[in-house]
Tab-separated table of C-alpha atoms in Angstrom:
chain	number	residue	atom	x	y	z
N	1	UNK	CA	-54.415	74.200	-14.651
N	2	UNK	CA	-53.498	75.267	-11.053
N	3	UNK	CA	-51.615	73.463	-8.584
N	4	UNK	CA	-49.468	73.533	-5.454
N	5	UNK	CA	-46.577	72.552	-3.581
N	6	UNK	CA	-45.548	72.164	-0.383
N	7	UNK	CA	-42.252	71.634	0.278
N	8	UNK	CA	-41.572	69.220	3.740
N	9	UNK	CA	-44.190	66.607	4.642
N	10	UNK	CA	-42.906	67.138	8.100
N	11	UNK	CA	-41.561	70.418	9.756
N	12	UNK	CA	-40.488	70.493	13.471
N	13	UNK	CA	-39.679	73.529	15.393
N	14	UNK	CA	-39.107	74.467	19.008
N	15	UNK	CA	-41.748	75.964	21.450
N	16	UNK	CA	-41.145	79.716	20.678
N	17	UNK	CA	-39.078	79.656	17.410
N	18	UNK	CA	-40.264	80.532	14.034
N	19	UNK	CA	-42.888	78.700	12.209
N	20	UNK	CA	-42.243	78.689	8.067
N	21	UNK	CA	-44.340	76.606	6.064
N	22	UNK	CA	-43.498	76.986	1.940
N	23	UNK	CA	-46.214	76.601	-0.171
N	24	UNK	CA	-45.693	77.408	-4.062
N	25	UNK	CA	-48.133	77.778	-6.619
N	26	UNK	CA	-48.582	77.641	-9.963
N	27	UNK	CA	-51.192	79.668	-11.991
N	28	UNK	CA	-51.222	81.606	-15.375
N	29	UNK	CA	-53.985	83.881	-13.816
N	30	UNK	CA	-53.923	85.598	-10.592
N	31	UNK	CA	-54.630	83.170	-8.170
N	32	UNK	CA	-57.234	81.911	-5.072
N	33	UNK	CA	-54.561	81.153	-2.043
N	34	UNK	CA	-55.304	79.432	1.308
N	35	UNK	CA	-54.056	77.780	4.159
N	36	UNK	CA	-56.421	75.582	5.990
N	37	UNK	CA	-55.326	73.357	9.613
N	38	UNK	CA	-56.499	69.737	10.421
N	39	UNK	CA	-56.069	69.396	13.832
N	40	UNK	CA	-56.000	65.152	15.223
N	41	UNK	CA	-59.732	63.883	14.757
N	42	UNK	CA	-60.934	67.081	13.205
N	43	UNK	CA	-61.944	68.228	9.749
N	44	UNK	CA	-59.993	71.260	8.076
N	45	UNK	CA	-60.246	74.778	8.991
N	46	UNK	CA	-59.565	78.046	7.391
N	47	UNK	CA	-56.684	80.023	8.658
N	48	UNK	CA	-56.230	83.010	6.190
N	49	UNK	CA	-56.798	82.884	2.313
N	50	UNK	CA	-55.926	85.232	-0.277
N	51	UNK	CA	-58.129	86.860	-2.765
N	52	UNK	CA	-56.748	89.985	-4.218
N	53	UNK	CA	-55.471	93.125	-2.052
N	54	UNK	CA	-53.359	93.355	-0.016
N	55	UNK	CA	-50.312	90.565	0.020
N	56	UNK	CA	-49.525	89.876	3.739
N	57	UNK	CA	-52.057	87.977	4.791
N	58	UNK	CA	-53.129	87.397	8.480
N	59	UNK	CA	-54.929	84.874	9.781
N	60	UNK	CA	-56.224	83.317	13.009
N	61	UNK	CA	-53.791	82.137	16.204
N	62	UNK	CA	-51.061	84.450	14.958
N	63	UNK	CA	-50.376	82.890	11.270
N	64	UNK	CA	-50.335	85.282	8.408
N	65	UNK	CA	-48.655	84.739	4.930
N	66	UNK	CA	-47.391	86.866	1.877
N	67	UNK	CA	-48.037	86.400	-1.263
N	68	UNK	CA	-45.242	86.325	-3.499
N	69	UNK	CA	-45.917	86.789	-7.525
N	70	UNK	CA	-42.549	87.222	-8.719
N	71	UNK	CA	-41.566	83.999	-6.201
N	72	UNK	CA	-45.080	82.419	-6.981
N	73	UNK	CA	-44.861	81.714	-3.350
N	74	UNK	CA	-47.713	82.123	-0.492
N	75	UNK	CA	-45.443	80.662	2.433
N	76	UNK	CA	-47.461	80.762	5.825
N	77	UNK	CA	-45.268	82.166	9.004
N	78	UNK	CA	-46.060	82.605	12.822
N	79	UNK	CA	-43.120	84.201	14.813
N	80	UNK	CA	-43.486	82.203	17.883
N	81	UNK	CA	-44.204	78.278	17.867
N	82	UNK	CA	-46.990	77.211	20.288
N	83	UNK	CA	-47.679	73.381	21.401
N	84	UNK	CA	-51.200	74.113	20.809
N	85	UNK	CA	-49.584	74.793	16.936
N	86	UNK	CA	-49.101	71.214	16.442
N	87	UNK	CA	-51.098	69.792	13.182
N	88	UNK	CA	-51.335	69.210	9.564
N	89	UNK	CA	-51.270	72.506	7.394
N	90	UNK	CA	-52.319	72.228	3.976
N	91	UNK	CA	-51.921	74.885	1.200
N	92	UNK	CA	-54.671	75.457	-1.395
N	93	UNK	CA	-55.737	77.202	-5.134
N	94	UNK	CA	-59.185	77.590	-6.679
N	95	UNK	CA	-58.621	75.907	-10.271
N	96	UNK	CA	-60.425	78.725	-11.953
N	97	UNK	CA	-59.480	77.479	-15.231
N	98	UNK	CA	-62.042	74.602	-14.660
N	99	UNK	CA	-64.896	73.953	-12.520
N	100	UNK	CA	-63.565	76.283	-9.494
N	101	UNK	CA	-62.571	72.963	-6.872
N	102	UNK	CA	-60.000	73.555	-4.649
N	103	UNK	CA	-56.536	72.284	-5.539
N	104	UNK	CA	-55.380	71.025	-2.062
N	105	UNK	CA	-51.220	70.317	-1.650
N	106	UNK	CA	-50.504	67.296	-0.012
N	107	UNK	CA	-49.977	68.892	3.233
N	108	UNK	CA	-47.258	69.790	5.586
N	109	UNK	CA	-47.051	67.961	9.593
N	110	UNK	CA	-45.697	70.637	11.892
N	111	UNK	CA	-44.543	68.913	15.014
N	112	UNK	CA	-43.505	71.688	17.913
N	113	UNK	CA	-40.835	70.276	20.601
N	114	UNK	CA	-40.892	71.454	24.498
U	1	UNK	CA	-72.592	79.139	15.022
U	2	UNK	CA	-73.181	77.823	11.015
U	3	UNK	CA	-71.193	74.137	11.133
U	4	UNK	CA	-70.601	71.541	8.379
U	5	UNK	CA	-72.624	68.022	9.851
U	6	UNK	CA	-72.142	64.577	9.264
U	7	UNK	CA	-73.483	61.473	10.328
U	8	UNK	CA	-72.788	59.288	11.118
U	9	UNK	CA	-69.309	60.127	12.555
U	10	UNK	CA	-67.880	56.796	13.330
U	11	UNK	CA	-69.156	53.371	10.848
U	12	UNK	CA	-67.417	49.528	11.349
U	13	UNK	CA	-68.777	47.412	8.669
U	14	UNK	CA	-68.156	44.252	7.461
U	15	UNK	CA	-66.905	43.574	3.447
U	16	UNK	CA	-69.602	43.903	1.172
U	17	UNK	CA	-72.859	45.798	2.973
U	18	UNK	CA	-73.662	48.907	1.679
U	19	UNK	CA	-72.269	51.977	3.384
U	20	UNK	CA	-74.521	55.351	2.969
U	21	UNK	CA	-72.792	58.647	4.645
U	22	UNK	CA	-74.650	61.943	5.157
U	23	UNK	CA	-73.914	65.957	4.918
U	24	UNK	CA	-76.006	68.130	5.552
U	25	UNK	CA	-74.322	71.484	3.866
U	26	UNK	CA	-74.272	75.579	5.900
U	27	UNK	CA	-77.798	76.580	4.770
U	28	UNK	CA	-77.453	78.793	1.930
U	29	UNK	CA	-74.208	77.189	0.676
U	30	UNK	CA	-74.344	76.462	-3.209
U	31	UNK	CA	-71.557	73.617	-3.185
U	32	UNK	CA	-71.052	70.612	-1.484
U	33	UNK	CA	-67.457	68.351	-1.545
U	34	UNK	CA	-66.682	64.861	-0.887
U	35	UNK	CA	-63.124	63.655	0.337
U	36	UNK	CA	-61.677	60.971	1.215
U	37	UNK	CA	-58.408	61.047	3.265
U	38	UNK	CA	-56.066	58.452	4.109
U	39	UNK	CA	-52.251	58.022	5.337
U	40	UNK	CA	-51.397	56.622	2.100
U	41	UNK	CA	-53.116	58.763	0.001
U	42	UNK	CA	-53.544	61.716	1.610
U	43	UNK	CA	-56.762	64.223	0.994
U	44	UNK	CA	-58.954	63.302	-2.045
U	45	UNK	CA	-61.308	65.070	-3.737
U	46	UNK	CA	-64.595	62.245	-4.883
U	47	UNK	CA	-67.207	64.789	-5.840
U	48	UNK	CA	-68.132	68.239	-6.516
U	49	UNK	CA	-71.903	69.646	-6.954
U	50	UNK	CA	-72.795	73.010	-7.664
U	51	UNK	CA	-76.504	73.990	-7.018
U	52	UNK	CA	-77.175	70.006	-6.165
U	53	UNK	CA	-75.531	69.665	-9.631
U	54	UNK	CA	-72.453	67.044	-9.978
U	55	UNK	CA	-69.700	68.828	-11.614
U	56	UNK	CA	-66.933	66.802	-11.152
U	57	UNK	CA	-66.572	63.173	-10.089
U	58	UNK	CA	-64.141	61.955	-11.415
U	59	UNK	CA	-62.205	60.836	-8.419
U	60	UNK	CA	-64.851	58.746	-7.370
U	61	UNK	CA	-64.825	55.032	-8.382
U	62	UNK	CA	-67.990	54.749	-10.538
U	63	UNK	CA	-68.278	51.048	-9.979
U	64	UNK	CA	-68.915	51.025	-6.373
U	65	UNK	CA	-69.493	54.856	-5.152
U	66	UNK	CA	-72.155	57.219	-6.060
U	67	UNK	CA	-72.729	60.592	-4.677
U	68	UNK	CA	-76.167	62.442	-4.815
U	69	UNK	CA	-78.060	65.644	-3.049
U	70	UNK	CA	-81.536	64.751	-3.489
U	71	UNK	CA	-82.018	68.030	-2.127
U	72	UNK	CA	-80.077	71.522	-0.841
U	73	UNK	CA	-79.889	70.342	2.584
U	74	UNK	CA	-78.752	66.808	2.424
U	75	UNK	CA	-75.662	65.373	0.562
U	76	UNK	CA	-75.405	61.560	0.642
U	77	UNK	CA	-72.263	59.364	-0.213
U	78	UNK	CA	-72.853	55.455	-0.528
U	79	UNK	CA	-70.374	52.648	-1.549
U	80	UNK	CA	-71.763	49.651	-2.491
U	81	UNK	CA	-70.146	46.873	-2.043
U	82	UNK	CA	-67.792	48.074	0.559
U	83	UNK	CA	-64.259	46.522	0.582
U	84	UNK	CA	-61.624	47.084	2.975
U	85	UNK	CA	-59.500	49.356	1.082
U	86	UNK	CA	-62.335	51.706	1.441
U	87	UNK	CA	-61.613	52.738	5.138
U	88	UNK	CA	-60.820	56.228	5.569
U	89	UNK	CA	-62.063	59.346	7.207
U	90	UNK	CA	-64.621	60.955	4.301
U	91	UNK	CA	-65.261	64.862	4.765
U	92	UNK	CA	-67.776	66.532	3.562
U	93	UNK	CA	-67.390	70.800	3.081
U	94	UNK	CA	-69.603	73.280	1.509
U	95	UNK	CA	-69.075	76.594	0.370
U	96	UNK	CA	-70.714	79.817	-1.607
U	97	UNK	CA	-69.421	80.220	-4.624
U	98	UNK	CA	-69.659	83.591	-6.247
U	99	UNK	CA	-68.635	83.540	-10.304
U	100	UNK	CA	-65.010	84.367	-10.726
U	101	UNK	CA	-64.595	84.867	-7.147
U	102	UNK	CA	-62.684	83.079	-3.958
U	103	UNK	CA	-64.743	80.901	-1.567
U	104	UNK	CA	-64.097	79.488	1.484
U	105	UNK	CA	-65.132	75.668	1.792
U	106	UNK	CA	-66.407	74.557	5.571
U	107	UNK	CA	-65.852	70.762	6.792
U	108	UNK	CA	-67.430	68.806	8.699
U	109	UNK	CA	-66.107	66.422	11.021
U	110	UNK	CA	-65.681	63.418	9.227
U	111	UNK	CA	-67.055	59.885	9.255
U	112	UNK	CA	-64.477	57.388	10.062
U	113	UNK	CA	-65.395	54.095	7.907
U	114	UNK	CA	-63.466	50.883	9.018
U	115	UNK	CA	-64.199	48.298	6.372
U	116	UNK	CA	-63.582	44.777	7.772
């Protein structure tokens, strides 16, 4: 079966610096990838997802991510921290060994600093 | 603008009345999701339906919790009894899933259940 990991419940990172959220997978078949945001009070979005194609990945306010098979890795990056960046991030994989849920990781709190 | 609803988005309740939560799903979506999140626990998946089918609930406490879509536009979630470990913010998403394809799954907002 499918499943993820994301490495650091919390990440914090100045206004302007790098954003790098790790997310690895792990999947004997070629996998479903996405990163979704929860913002305070607010249900998750989508930010980018993988499918097949192309393996750099962008996705809304300036966040893409690569996907890695020889790293199993689908880490989500944005060059420059905003304020407005501040949330939960959560990394997810269609099980498509079984019913074809999402396999949600247990989410990553990026906290950006003035 | 296609959105995810849920009512009703905020419920206080006293232990042991019956709680019923509502969805109703993107028109044209073919599965609906129930989660629960909490601090402790973080994001949990309760139930899965395909084409108003159940598929998986088996994170769903069968004693107290049942999940239904009596039909395409309406997803209901009720606990009954309700206890106070039950409070939590439950999401409901939907999605269109295409056989051995990707999906994207849409919340909604969230009810907020305080159990007291």
């Amino acid at each position: 079966a499918q499943s993820v990991t994301q490495l650091g419940s919390h990440v914090s990172v100045s206004e302007g610096a790098l954003v790098l959220l790790r997310c690895n997978y792990s999947s004997s078949v070629p996998p479903y990838l996405f990163w979704y945001v929860q913002y305070p009070n607010q249900g998750l979005q989508l930010l980018l997802k993988y499918t097949t194609g192309a393996t750099l990945v962008k996705g809304i306010n300036g966040f893409e991510a690569e996907f890695k098979k020889s790293e199993t890795s689908f880490h989500l990056t944005k060059p420059s921290a905003h304020m407005s960046d501040a949330a939960e991030y959560f990394c997810a994989v269609i099980d498509t060994s079984g019913t074809y849920k999402y396999i949600f990781g247990t989410g990553t709190r990026l906290k950006v600093l003035a | 603008d296609a959105r995810v609803t849920q009512t009703p988005r905020h419920k206080v309740t006293e232990m042991g009345q019956e709680v019923t939560m509502r969805c109703q799903p993107i028109l044209g979506h073919n599965t609906v999701f129930w989660y629960r999140q909490t601090m402790m626990q973080g994001l949990e998946l309760l139930a899965y339906f395909r084409n108003r089918a159940p598929l998986d609930d088996s994170g769903m406490p069968k004693d107290r919790f049942s999940a239904e879509m009596p039909d395409a536009t309406l997803a209901t979630l009720k606990i009954q009894p309700s206890e106070p470990r039950d409070s939590a913010v439950y999401f409901c998403a939907s999605g269109l899933a295409k056989t051995g394809g990707g999906y994207e799954q849409y919340f909604g907002p969230g009810t907020r259940l305080t159990v007291t």
